[in-house]
N, CA, C and O atoms as a printed pandas DataFrame, in Angstrom:
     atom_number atom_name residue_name chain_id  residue_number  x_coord  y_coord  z_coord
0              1         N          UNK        A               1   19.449   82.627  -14.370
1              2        CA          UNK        A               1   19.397   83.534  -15.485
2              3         C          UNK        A               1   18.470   82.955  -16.545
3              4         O          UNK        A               1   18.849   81.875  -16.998
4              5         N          UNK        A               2   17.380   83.427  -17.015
5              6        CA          UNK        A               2   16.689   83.132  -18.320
6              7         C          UNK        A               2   17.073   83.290  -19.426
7              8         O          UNK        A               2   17.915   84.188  -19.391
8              9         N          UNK        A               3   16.924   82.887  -20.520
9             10        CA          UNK        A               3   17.334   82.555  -22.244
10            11         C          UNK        A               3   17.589   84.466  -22.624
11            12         O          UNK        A               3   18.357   84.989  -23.432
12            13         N          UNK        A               4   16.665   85.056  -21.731
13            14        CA          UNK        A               4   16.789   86.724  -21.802
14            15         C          UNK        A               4   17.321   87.642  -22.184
15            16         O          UNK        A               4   17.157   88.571  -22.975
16            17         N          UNK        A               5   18.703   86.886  -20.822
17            18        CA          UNK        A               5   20.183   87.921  -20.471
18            19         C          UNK        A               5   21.028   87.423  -20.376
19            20         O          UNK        A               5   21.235   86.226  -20.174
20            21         N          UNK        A               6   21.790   88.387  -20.525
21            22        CA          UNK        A               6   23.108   88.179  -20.958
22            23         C          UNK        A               6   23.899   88.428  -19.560
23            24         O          UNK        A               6   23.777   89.503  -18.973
24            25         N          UNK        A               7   24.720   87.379  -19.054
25            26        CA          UNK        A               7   25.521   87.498  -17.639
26            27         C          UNK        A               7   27.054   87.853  -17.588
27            28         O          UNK        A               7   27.351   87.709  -18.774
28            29         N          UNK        A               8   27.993   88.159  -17.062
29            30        CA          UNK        A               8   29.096   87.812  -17.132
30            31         C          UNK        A               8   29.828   88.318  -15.667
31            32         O          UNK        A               8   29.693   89.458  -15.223
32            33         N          UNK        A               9   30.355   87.608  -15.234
33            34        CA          UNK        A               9   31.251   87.608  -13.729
34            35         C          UNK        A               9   32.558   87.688  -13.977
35            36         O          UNK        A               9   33.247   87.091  -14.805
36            37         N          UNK        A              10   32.942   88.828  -12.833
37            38        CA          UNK        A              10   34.493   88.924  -12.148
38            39         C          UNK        A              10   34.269   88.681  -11.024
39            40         O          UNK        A              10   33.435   89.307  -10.370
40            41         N          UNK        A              11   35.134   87.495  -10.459
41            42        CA          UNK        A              11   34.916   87.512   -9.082
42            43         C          UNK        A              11   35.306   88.727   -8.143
43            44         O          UNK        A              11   36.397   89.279   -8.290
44            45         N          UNK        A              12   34.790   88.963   -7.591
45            46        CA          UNK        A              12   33.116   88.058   -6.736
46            47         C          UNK        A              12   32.314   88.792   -7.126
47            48         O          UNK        A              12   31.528   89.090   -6.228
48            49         N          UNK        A              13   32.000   89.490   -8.528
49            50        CA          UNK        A              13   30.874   89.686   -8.651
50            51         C          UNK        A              13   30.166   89.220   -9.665
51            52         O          UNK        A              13   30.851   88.617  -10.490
52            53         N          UNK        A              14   28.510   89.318  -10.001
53            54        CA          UNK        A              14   28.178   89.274  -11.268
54            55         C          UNK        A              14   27.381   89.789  -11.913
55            56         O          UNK        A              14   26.217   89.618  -11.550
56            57         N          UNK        A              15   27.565   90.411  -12.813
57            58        CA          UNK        A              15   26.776   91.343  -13.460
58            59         C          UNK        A              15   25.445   90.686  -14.876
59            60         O          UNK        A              15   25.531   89.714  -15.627
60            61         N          UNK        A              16   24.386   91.693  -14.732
61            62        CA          UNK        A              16   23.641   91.113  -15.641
62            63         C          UNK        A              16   23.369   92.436  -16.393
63            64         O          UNK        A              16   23.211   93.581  -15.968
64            65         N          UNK        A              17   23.363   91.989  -17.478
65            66        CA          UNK        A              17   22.726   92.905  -18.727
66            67         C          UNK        A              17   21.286   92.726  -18.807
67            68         O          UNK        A              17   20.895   91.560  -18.849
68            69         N          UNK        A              18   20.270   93.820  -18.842
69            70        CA          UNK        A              18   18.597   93.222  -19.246
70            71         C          UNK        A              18   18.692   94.023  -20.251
71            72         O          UNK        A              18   19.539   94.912  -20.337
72            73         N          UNK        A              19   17.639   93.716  -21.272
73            74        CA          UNK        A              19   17.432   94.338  -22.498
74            75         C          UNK        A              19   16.510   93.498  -23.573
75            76         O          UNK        A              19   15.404   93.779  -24.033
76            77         N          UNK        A              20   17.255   92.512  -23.776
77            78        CA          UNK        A              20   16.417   91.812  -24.853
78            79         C          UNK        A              20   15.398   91.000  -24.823
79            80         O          UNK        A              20   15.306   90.201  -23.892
80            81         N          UNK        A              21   14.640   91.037  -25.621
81            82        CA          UNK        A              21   13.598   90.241  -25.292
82            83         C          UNK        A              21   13.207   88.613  -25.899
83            84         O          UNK        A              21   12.281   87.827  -25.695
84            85         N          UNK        A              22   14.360   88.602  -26.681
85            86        CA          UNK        A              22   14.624   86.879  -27.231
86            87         C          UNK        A              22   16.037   86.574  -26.504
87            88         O          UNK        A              22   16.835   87.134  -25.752
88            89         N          UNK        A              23   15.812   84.968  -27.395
89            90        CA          UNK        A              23   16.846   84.493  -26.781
90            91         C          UNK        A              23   18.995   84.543  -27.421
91            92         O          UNK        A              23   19.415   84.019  -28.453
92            93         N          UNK        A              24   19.577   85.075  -26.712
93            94        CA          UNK        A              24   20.528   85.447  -27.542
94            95         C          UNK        A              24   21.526   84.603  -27.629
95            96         O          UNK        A              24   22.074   83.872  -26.805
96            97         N          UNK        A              25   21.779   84.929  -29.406
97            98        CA          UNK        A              25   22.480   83.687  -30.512
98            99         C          UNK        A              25   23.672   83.597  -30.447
99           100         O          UNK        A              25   24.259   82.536  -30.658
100          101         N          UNK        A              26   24.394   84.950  -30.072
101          102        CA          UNK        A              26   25.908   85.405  -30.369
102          103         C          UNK        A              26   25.941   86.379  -30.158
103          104         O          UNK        A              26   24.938   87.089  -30.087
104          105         N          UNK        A              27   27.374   86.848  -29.942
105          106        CA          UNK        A              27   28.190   87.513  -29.065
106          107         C          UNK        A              27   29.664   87.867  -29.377
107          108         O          UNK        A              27   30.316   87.049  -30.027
108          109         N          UNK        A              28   30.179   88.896  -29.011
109          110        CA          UNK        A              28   31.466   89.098  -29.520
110          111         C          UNK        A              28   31.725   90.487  -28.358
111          112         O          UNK        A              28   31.097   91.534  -28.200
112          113         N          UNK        A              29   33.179   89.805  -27.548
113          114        CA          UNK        A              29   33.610   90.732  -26.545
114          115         C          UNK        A              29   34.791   91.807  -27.478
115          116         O          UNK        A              29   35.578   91.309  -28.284
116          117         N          UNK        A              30   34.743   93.104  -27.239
117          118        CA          UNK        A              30   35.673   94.257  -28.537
118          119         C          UNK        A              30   37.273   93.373  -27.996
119          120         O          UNK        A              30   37.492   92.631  -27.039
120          121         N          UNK        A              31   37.817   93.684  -28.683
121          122        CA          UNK        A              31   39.040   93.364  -28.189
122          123         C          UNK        A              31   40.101   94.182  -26.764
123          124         O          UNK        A              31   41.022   93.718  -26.093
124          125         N          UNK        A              32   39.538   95.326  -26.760
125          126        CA          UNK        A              32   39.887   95.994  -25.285
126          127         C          UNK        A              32   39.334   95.582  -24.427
127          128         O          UNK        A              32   39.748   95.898  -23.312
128          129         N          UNK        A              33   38.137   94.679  -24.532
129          130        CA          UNK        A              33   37.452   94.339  -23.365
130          131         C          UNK        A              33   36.206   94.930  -22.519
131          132         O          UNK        A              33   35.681   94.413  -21.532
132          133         N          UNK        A              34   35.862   96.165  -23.168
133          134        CA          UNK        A              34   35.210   97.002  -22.705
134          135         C          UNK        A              34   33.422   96.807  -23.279
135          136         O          UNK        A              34   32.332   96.794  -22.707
136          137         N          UNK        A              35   33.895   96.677  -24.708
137          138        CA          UNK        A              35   32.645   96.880  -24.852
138          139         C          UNK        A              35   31.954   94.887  -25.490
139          140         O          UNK        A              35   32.671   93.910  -25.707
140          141         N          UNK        A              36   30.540   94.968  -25.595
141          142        CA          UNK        A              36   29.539   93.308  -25.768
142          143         C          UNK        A              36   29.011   93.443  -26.877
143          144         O          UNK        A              36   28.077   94.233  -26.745
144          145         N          UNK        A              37   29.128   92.993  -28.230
145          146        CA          UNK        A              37   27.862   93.142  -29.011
146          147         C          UNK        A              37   26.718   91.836  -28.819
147          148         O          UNK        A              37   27.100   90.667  -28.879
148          149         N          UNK        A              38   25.878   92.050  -28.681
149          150        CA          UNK        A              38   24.542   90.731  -28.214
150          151         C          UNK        A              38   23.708   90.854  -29.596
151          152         O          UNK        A              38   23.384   91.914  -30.131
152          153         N          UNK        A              39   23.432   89.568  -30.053
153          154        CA          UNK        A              39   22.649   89.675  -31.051
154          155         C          UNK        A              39   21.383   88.786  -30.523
155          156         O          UNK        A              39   21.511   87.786  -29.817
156          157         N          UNK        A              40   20.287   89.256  -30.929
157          158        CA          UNK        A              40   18.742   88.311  -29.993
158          159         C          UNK        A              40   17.943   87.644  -30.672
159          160         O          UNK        A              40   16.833   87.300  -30.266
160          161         N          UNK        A              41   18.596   87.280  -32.221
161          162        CA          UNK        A              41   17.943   86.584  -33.113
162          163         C          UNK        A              41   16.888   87.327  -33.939
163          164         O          UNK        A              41   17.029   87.616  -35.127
164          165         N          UNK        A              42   15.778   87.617  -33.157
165          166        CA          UNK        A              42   14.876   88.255  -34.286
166          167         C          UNK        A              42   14.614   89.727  -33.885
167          168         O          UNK        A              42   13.629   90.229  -34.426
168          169         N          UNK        A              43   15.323   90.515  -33.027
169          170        CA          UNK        A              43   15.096   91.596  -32.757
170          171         C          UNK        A              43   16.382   92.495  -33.076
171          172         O          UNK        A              43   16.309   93.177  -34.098
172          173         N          UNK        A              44   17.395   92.560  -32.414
173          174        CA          UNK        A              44   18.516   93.739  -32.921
174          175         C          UNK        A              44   19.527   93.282  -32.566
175          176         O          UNK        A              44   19.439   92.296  -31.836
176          177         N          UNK        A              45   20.927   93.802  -32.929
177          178        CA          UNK        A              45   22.073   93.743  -32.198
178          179         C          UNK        A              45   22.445   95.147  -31.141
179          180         O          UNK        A              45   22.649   96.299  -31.523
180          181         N          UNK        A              46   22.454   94.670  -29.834
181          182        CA          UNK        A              46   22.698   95.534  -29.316
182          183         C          UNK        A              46   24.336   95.937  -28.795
183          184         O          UNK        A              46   24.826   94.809  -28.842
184          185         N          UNK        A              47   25.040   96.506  -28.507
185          186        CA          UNK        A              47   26.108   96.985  -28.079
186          187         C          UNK        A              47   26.274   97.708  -26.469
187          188         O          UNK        A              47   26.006   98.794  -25.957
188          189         N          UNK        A              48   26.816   96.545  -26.082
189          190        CA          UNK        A              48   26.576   97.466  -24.177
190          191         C          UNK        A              48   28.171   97.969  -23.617
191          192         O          UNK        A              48   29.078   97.187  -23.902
192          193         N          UNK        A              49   28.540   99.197  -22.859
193          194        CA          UNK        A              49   29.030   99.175  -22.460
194          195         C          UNK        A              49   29.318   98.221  -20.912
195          196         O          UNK        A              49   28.482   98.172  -20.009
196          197         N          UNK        A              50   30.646   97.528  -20.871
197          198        CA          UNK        A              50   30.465   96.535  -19.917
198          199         C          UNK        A              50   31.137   97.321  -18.703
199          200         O          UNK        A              50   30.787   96.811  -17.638
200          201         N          UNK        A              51   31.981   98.388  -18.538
201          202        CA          UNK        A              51   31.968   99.186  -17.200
202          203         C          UNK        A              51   31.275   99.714  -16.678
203          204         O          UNK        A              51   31.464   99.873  -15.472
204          205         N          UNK        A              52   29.995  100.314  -17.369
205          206        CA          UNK        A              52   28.901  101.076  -17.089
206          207         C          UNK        A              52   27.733  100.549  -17.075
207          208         O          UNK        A              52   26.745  101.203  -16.744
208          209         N          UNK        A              53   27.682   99.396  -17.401
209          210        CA          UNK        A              53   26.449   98.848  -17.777
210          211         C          UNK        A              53   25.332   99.220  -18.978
211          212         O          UNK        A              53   24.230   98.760  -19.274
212          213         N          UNK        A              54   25.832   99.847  -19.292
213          214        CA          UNK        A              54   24.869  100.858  -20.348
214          215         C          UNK        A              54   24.475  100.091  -22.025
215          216         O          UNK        A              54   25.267   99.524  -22.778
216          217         N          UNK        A              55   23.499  100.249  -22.156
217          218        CA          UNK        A              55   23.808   99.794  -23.726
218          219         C          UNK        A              55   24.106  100.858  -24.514
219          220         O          UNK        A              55   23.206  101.696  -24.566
220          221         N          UNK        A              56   25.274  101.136  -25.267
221          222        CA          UNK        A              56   25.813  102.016  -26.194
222          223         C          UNK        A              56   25.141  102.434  -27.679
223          224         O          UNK        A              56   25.304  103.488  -28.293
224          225         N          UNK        A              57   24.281  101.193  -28.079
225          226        CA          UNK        A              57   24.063  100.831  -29.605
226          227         C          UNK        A              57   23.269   99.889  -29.883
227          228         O          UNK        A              57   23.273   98.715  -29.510
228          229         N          UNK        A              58   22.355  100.636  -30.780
229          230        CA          UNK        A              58   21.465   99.209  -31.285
230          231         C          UNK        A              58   21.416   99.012  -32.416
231          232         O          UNK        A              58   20.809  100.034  -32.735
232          233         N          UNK        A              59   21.623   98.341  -33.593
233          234        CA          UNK        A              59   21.204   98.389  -34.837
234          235         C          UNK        A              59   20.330   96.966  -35.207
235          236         O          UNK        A              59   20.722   95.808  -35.348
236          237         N          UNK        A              60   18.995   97.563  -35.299
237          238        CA          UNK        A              60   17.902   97.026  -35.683
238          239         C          UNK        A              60   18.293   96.524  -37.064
239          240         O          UNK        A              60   18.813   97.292  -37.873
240          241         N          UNK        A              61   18.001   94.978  -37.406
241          242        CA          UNK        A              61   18.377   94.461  -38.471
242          243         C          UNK        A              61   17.368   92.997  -39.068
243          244         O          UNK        A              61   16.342   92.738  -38.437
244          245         N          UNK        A              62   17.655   92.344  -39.975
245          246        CA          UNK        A              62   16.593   91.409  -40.193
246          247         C          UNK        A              62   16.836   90.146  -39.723
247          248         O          UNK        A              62   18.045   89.925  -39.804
248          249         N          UNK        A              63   16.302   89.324  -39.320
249          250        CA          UNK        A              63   16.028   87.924  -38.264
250          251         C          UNK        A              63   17.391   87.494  -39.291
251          252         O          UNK        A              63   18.115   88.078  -40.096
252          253         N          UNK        A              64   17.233   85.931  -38.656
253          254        CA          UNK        A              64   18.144   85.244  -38.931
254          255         C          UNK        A              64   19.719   85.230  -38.465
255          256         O          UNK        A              64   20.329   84.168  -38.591
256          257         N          UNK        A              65   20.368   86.333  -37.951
257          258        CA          UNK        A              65   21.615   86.559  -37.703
258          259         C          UNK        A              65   22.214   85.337  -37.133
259          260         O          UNK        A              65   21.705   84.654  -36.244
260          261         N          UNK        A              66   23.812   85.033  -37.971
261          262        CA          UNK        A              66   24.316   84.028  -37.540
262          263         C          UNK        A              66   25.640   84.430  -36.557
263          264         O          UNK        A              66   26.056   83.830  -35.566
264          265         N          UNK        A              67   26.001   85.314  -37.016
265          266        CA          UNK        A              67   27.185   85.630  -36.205
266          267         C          UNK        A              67   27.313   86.838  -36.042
267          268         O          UNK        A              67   27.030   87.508  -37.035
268          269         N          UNK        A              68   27.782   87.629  -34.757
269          270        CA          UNK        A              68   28.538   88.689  -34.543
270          271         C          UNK        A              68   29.683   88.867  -34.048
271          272         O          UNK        A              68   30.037   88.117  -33.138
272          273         N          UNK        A              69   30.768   90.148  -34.629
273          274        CA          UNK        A              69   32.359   90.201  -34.274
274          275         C          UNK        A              69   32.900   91.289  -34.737
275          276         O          UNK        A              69   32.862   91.877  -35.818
276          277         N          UNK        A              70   33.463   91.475  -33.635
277          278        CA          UNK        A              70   34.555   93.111  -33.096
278          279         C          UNK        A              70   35.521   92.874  -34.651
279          280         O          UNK        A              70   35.843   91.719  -34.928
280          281         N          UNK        A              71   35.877   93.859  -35.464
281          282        CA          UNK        A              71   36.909   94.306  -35.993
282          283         C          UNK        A              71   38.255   94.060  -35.101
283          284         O          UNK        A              71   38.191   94.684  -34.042
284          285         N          UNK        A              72   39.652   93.188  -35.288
285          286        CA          UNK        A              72   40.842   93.048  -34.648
286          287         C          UNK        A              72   41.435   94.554  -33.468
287          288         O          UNK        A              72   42.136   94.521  -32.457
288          289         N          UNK        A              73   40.837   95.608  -34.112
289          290        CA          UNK        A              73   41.249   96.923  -33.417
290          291         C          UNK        A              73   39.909   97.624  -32.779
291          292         O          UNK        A              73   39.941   98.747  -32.276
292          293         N          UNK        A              74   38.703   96.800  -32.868
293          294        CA          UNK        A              74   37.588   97.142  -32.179
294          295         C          UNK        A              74   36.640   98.473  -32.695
295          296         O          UNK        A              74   35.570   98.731  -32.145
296          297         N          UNK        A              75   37.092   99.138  -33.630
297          298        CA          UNK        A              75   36.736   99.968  -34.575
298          299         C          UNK        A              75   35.051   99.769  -35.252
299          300         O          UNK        A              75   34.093  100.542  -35.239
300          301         N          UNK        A              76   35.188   98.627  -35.717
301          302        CA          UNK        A              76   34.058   97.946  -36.193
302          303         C          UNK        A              76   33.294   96.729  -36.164
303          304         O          UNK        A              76   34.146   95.853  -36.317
304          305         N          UNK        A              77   32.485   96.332  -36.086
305          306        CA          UNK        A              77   31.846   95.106  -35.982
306          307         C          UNK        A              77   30.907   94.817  -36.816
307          308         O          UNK        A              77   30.041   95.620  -37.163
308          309         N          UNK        A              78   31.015   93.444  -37.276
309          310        CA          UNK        A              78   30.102   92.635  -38.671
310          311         C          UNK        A              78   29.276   91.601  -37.820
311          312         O          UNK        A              78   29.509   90.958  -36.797
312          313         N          UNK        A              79   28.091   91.729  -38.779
313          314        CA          UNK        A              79   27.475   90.212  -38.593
314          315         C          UNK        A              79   27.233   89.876  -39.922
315          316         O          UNK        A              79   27.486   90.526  -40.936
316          317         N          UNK        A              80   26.716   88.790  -39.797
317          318        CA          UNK        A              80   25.678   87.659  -41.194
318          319         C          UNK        A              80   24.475   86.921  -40.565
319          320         O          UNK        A              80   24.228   86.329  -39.515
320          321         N          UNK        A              81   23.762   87.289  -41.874
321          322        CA          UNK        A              81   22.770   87.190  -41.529
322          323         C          UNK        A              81   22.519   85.446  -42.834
323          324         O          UNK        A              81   23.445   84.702  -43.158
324          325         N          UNK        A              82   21.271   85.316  -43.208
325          326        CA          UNK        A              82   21.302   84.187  -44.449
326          327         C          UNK        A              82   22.026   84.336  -45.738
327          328         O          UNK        A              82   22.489   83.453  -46.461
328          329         N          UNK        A              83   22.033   85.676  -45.890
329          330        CA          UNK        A              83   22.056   86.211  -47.347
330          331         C          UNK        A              83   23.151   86.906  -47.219
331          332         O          UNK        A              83   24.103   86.563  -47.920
332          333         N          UNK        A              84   23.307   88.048  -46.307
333          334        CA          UNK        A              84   25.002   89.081  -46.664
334          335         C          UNK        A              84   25.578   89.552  -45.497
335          336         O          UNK        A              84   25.032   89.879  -44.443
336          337         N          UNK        A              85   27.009   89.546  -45.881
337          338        CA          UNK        A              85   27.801   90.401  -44.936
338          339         C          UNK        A              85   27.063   91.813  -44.173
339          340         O          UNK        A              85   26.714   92.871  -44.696
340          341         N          UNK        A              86   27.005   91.484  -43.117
341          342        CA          UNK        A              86   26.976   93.336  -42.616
342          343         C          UNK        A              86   28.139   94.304  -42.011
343          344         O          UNK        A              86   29.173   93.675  -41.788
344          345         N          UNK        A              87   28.172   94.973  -41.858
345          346        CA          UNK        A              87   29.168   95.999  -40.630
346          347         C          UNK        A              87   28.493   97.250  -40.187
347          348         O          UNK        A              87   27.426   97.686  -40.619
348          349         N          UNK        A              88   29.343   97.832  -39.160
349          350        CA          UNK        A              88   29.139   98.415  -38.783
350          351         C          UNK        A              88   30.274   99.631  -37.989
351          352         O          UNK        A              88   31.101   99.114  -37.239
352          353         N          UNK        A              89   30.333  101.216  -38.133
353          354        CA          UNK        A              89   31.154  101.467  -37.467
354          355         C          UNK        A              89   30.505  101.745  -35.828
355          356         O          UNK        A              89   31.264  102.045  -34.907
């Protein structure tokens, strides 16, 4: 797997996400399990569905991102970036 994509396995299988084109910083699985937010450093946070493979969501945002994370009820998700809180529904 390259710095790329994003992987994740149930045995016996394993699935790959393609999409981004940097290398990705962070991550946050929703709390149902269903859905990925991927953040790629200087390009976007994307949102994939992980049964379907699909990416659900992108929100294009400014470099730097330090962290991304599901809301406790999966509703919403925040990152930070240098400077401020974000969210998102």
């Amino acid at each position: 797997m390259s710095y790329q994509m994003m992987g994740f396995w149930e045995r016996p299988t394993t699935k790959i996400l393609k999409g981004h084109r940097y290398e990705i910083r962070s991550l946050s699985l929703s709390p149902c399990g269903r859905f990925l937010a991927l953040d790629s450093f200087i390009e976007s946070i994307r949102t994939w569905d992980i049964e379907n493979e699909a990416e659900i969501g992108r929100c294009n945002v400014t470099k730097n991102i330090k962290s991304v994370c599901f809301s406790p009820y999966g509703k919403y998700f925040a990152f930070v970036n240098d400077w401020k809180l974000f969210y998102e529904k």
